[in-house]
Amino acid sequence: MQALPDANNHAKDGGSGPRQYVFLDVELSERPVVVDFEVSANNEANIALSSETRSLVDMYRIVFGAWITKMVVIRRCATQPNTGCHTVTVPFSNPVLPGIPIYDHFWLTFDQGRLEIGRHGNQTPIIDWTDPDPLPVNHIGLWTGWGSEGYWEFHSFC
């Protein structure tokens, strides 16, 4: 298990320009990657899983409260969906995930292309998706959507 980053990580409004992820000073070298975190944001809260400490075209982007709607989305790229990136979407109407409150607690696991996301206290994932052509994942980045600031607390990185 790695040392946790500062418990008061903050990601400001992403603005209308290119996505500006804040990458944490944590290298995700162990497998499976397991991340336990809480987030507060008034709309989109994004996590990037990347091979480098920067935003790449080939990386995973996980969006909680995607596009000011009530869904969780995994994208296998950092660009818009009409450019050919793979997208997995789960509406918040899913009975396992009735809605993202102002502050919520999630877990995320990644191993050999399989990505699972769930709510703390529930072992059943909200999303369970396997990438048939997995990307390397070594770093995690944070970003919040337009008009939003996010506050993150990480309980564990394994």
PDB file of C-alpha atoms in Angstrom:
ATOM      1  CA  MET A   1       0.000   0.000   0.000  1.00  0.00           C
ATOM      2  CA  GLN A   2       1.316   3.430  -0.931  1.00  0.00           C
ATOM      3  CA  ALA A   3       1.379   6.590   1.141  1.00  0.00           C
ATOM      4  CA  LEU A   4      -1.719   8.672   0.670  1.00  0.00           C
ATOM      5  CA  PRO A   5      -1.597  12.101  -0.927  1.00  0.00           C
ATOM      6  CA  ASP A   6      -2.680  15.162   1.034  1.00  0.00           C
ATOM      7  CA  ALA A   7      -6.213  14.515   2.301  1.00  0.00           C
ATOM      8  CA  ASN A   8      -7.410  17.893   1.022  1.00  0.00           C
ATOM      9  CA  ASN A   9      -6.753  17.503  -2.692  1.00  0.00           C
ATOM     10  CA  HIS A  10      -8.572  20.169  -4.645  1.00  0.00           C
ATOM     11  CA  ALA A  11      -9.378  20.290  -8.362  1.00  0.00           C
ATOM     12  CA  LYS A  12     -10.668  23.610  -9.722  1.00  0.00           C
ATOM     13  CA  ASP A  13     -13.116  24.276 -12.524  1.00  0.00           C
ATOM     14  CA  GLY A  14     -11.898  22.666 -15.732  1.00  0.00           C
ATOM     15  CA  GLY A  15     -12.950  25.676 -17.828  1.00  0.00           C
ATOM     16  CA  SER A  16     -13.717  25.458 -21.518  1.00  0.00           C
ATOM     17  CA  GLY A  17     -10.178  24.696 -22.715  1.00  0.00           C
ATOM     18  CA  PRO A  18      -8.249  21.422 -22.725  1.00  0.00           C
ATOM     19  CA  ARG A  19      -8.737  19.167 -19.734  1.00  0.00           C
ATOM     20  CA  GLN A  20      -6.280  20.037 -16.990  1.00  0.00           C
ATOM     21  CA  TYR A  21      -5.952  17.018 -14.735  1.00  0.00           C
ATOM     22  CA  VAL A  22      -4.083  17.380 -11.461  1.00  0.00           C
ATOM     23  CA  PHE A  23      -1.964  14.229 -11.204  1.00  0.00           C
ATOM     24  CA  LEU A  24      -1.238  12.904  -7.738  1.00  0.00           C
ATOM     25  CA  ASP A  25       2.260  12.057  -6.593  1.00  0.00           C
ATOM     26  CA  VAL A  26       1.400   8.360  -6.394  1.00  0.00           C
ATOM     27  CA  GLU A  27       2.630   5.628  -8.724  1.00  0.00           C
ATOM     28  CA  LEU A  28       0.137   2.797  -9.181  1.00  0.00           C
ATOM     29  CA  SER A  29       2.612  -0.037  -9.701  1.00  0.00           C
ATOM     30  CA  GLU A  30       0.910  -2.846  -7.753  1.00  0.00           C
ATOM     31  CA  ARG A  31      -1.843  -4.957  -9.311  1.00  0.00           C
ATOM     32  CA  PRO A  32      -4.683  -4.930  -8.848  1.00  0.00           C
ATOM     33  CA  VAL A  33      -4.909  -1.154  -8.431  1.00  0.00           C
ATOM     34  CA  VAL A  34      -7.423  -0.432  -5.663  1.00  0.00           C
ATOM     35  CA  VAL A  35      -8.454   3.142  -4.853  1.00  0.00           C
ATOM     36  CA  ASP A  36     -10.866   4.104  -2.049  1.00  0.00           C
ATOM     37  CA  PHE A  37     -11.939   7.765  -2.175  1.00  0.00           C
ATOM     38  CA  GLU A  38     -14.573  10.363  -1.347  1.00  0.00           C
ATOM     39  CA  VAL A  39     -15.451  13.277  -3.609  1.00  0.00           C
ATOM     40  CA  SER A  40     -17.534  16.421  -3.345  1.00  0.00           C
ATOM     41  CA  ALA A  41     -18.392  18.391  -6.489  1.00  0.00           C
ATOM     42  CA  ASN A  42     -21.447  20.277  -7.702  1.00  0.00           C
ATOM     43  CA  ASN A  43     -21.269  18.541 -11.093  1.00  0.00           C
ATOM     44  CA  GLU A  44     -18.661  16.469 -12.951  1.00  0.00           C
ATOM     45  CA  ALA A  45     -15.916  14.798 -10.957  1.00  0.00           C
ATOM     46  CA  ASN A  46     -13.333  13.126 -13.237  1.00  0.00           C
ATOM     47  CA  ILE A  47     -10.587  10.588 -12.604  1.00  0.00           C
ATOM     48  CA  ALA A  48      -7.903   9.868 -15.195  1.00  0.00           C
ATOM     49  CA  LEU A  49      -5.994   6.577 -15.204  1.00  0.00           C
ATOM     50  CA  SER A  50      -2.909   7.193 -17.322  1.00  0.00           C
ATOM     51  CA  SER A  51       0.494   5.676 -18.054  1.00  0.00           C
ATOM     52  CA  GLU A  52       2.101   9.098 -17.466  1.00  0.00           C
ATOM     53  CA  THR A  53       1.576  12.048 -15.109  1.00  0.00           C
ATOM     54  CA  ARG A  54      -0.268  13.948 -17.802  1.00  0.00           C
ATOM     55  CA  SER A  55      -3.423  13.743 -19.864  1.00  0.00           C
ATOM     56  CA  LEU A  56      -3.028  11.433 -22.871  1.00  0.00           C
ATOM     57  CA  VAL A  57      -5.275  10.527 -25.791  1.00  0.00           C
ATOM     58  CA  ASP A  58      -4.888   6.868 -24.717  1.00  0.00           C
ATOM     59  CA  MET A  59      -5.999   6.791 -21.081  1.00  0.00           C
ATOM     60  CA  TYR A  60      -9.113   5.944 -19.088  1.00  0.00           C
ATOM     61  CA  ARG A  61     -11.383   8.766 -18.007  1.00  0.00           C
ATOM     62  CA  ILE A  62     -14.037   8.077 -15.383  1.00  0.00           C
ATOM     63  CA  VAL A  63     -16.725  10.744 -15.012  1.00  0.00           C
ATOM     64  CA  PHE A  64     -19.078  10.889 -12.025  1.00  0.00           C
ATOM     65  CA  GLY A  65     -22.145  13.059 -12.790  1.00  0.00           C
ATOM     66  CA  ALA A  66     -21.176  13.142 -16.470  1.00  0.00           C
ATOM     67  CA  TRP A  67     -22.051  16.260 -18.444  1.00  0.00           C
ATOM     68  CA  ILE A  68     -24.255  17.594 -15.649  1.00  0.00           C
ATOM     69  CA  THR A  69     -26.461  14.525 -15.976  1.00  0.00           C
ATOM     70  CA  LYS A  70     -26.919  11.667 -13.592  1.00  0.00           C
ATOM     71  CA  MET A  71     -24.548   8.997 -14.870  1.00  0.00           C
ATOM     72  CA  VAL A  72     -21.168   7.402 -14.357  1.00  0.00           C
ATOM     73  CA  VAL A  73     -19.123   7.079 -17.541  1.00  0.00           C
ATOM     74  CA  ILE A  74     -15.878   5.310 -18.443  1.00  0.00           C
ATOM     75  CA  ARG A  75     -14.140   6.548 -21.586  1.00  0.00           C
ATOM     76  CA  ARG A  76     -11.123   4.886 -23.137  1.00  0.00           C
ATOM     77  CA  CYS A  77      -9.728   8.220 -24.312  1.00  0.00           C
ATOM     78  CA  ALA A  78      -9.596  11.837 -23.215  1.00  0.00           C
ATOM     79  CA  THR A  79     -11.493  13.176 -26.242  1.00  0.00           C
ATOM     80  CA  GLN A  80     -15.142  13.557 -27.197  1.00  0.00           C
ATOM     81  CA  PRO A  81     -17.236  10.422 -27.966  1.00  0.00           C
ATOM     82  CA  ASN A  82     -17.694  11.258 -31.654  1.00  0.00           C
ATOM     83  CA  THR A  83     -13.945  10.769 -32.232  1.00  0.00           C
ATOM     84  CA  GLY A  84     -14.146   7.007 -31.836  1.00  0.00           C
ATOM     85  CA  CYS A  85     -13.376   6.467 -28.177  1.00  0.00           C
ATOM     86  CA  HIS A  86     -15.071   3.598 -26.371  1.00  0.00           C
ATOM     87  CA  THR A  87     -17.658   4.761 -23.806  1.00  0.00           C
ATOM     88  CA  VAL A  88     -19.460   2.776 -21.081  1.00  0.00           C
ATOM     89  CA  THR A  89     -22.359   4.635 -19.434  1.00  0.00           C
ATOM     90  CA  VAL A  90     -24.444   3.761 -16.375  1.00  0.00           C
ATOM     91  CA  PRO A  91     -27.406   6.036 -15.495  1.00  0.00           C
ATOM     92  CA  PHE A  92     -27.898   7.074 -11.883  1.00  0.00           C
ATOM     93  CA  SER A  93     -31.381   5.580 -12.090  1.00  0.00           C
ATOM     94  CA  ASN A  94     -29.624   2.229 -11.545  1.00  0.00           C
ATOM     95  CA  PRO A  95     -31.056   0.967  -8.217  1.00  0.00           C
ATOM     96  CA  VAL A  96     -27.503   0.369  -6.933  1.00  0.00           C
ATOM     97  CA  LEU A  97     -26.686   4.060  -7.465  1.00  0.00           C
ATOM     98  CA  PRO A  98     -29.722   6.239  -6.714  1.00  0.00           C
ATOM     99  CA  GLY A  99     -27.797   9.508  -7.115  1.00  0.00           C
ATOM    100  CA  ILE A 100     -24.544  11.221  -6.293  1.00  0.00           C
ATOM    101  CA  PRO A 101     -25.006  13.401  -3.238  1.00  0.00           C
ATOM    102  CA  ILE A 102     -22.871  16.439  -2.567  1.00  0.00           C
ATOM    103  CA  TYR A 103     -20.280  14.133  -0.983  1.00  0.00           C
ATOM    104  CA  ASP A 104     -19.995  10.446  -1.812  1.00  0.00           C
ATOM    105  CA  HIS A 105     -17.629   7.545  -1.171  1.00  0.00           C
ATOM    106  CA  PHE A 106     -16.507   5.244  -4.012  1.00  0.00           C
ATOM    107  CA  TRP A 107     -14.017   2.473  -4.749  1.00  0.00           C
ATOM    108  CA  LEU A 108     -12.292   1.647  -7.991  1.00  0.00           C
ATOM    109  CA  THR A 109     -10.243  -1.392  -9.035  1.00  0.00           C
ATOM    110  CA  PHE A 110      -8.190  -1.947 -12.163  1.00  0.00           C
ATOM    111  CA  ASP A 111      -6.394  -5.137 -13.187  1.00  0.00           C
ATOM    112  CA  GLN A 112      -5.355  -6.350 -16.654  1.00  0.00           C
ATOM    113  CA  GLY A 113      -7.924  -4.170 -18.405  1.00  0.00           C
ATOM    114  CA  ARG A 114     -10.820  -4.895 -16.036  1.00  0.00           C
ATOM    115  CA  LEU A 115     -12.207  -1.757 -14.414  1.00  0.00           C
ATOM    116  CA  GLU A 116     -14.768  -1.926 -11.611  1.00  0.00           C
ATOM    117  CA  ILE A 117     -16.346   1.042  -9.859  1.00  0.00           C
ATOM    118  CA  GLY A 118     -18.635   0.863  -6.853  1.00  0.00           C
ATOM    119  CA  ARG A 119     -19.974   2.713  -3.852  1.00  0.00           C
ATOM    120  CA  HIS A 120     -18.354   2.280  -0.475  1.00  0.00           C
ATOM    121  CA  GLY A 121     -20.148  -0.342   1.588  1.00  0.00           C
ATOM    122  CA  ASN A 122     -21.452  -2.206  -1.473  1.00  0.00           C
ATOM    123  CA  GLN A 123     -19.307  -4.932  -3.019  1.00  0.00           C
ATOM    124  CA  THR A 124     -21.457  -5.067  -6.179  1.00  0.00           C
ATOM    125  CA  PRO A 125     -19.889  -2.762  -8.775  1.00  0.00           C
ATOM    126  CA  ILE A 126     -21.862  -0.021 -10.482  1.00  0.00           C
ATOM    127  CA  ILE A 127     -19.698  -0.613 -13.559  1.00  0.00           C
ATOM    128  CA  ASP A 128     -17.748  -3.778 -14.398  1.00  0.00           C
ATOM    129  CA  TRP A 129     -16.043  -3.392 -17.772  1.00  0.00           C
ATOM    130  CA  THR A 130     -13.093  -5.154 -19.388  1.00  0.00           C
ATOM    131  CA  ASP A 131     -11.047  -3.466 -22.097  1.00  0.00           C
ATOM    132  CA  PRO A 132     -10.081  -6.113 -24.683  1.00  0.00           C
ATOM    133  CA  ASP A 133      -6.908  -4.124 -25.464  1.00  0.00           C
ATOM    134  CA  PRO A 134      -5.841  -2.769 -22.032  1.00  0.00           C
ATOM    135  CA  LEU A 135      -3.911   0.449 -21.616  1.00  0.00           C
ATOM    136  CA  PRO A 136      -1.089   0.724 -19.073  1.00  0.00           C
ATOM    137  CA  VAL A 137      -2.148   2.445 -15.843  1.00  0.00           C
ATOM    138  CA  ASN A 138       0.507   3.934 -13.558  1.00  0.00           C
ATOM    139  CA  HIS A 139      -0.902   7.314 -12.461  1.00  0.00           C
ATOM    140  CA  ILE A 140      -4.133   8.905 -11.325  1.00  0.00           C
ATOM    141  CA  GLY A 141      -5.350  12.424 -12.123  1.00  0.00           C
ATOM    142  CA  LEU A 142      -8.283  14.538 -10.911  1.00  0.00           C
ATOM    143  CA  TRP A 143     -10.383  17.121 -12.727  1.00  0.00           C
ATOM    144  CA  THR A 144     -13.783  18.717 -12.246  1.00  0.00           C
ATOM    145  CA  GLY A 145     -16.099  19.896 -14.990  1.00  0.00           C
ATOM    146  CA  TRP A 146     -17.137  23.340 -16.055  1.00  0.00           C
ATOM    147  CA  GLY A 147     -18.504  25.441 -13.215  1.00  0.00           C
ATOM    148  CA  SER A 148     -17.401  22.987 -10.546  1.00  0.00           C
ATOM    149  CA  GLU A 149     -14.737  22.656  -7.910  1.00  0.00           C
ATOM    150  CA  GLY A 150     -14.047  19.267  -6.439  1.00  0.00           C
ATOM    151  CA  TYR A 151     -12.673  18.154  -3.116  1.00  0.00           C
ATOM    152  CA  TRP A 152     -11.199  14.678  -2.860  1.00  0.00           C
ATOM    153  CA  GLU A 153     -10.182  12.520   0.076  1.00  0.00           C
ATOM    154  CA  PHE A 154      -8.258   9.308  -0.604  1.00  0.00           C
ATOM    155  CA  HIS A 155      -8.417   6.562   1.999  1.00  0.00           C
ATOM    156  CA  SER A 156      -6.186   4.038   0.253  1.00  0.00           C
ATOM    157  CA  PHE A 157      -4.113   3.295  -2.821  1.00  0.00           C
ATOM    158  CA  CYS A 158      -2.980  -0.294  -3.247  1.00  0.00           C
TER     159      CYS A 158
END
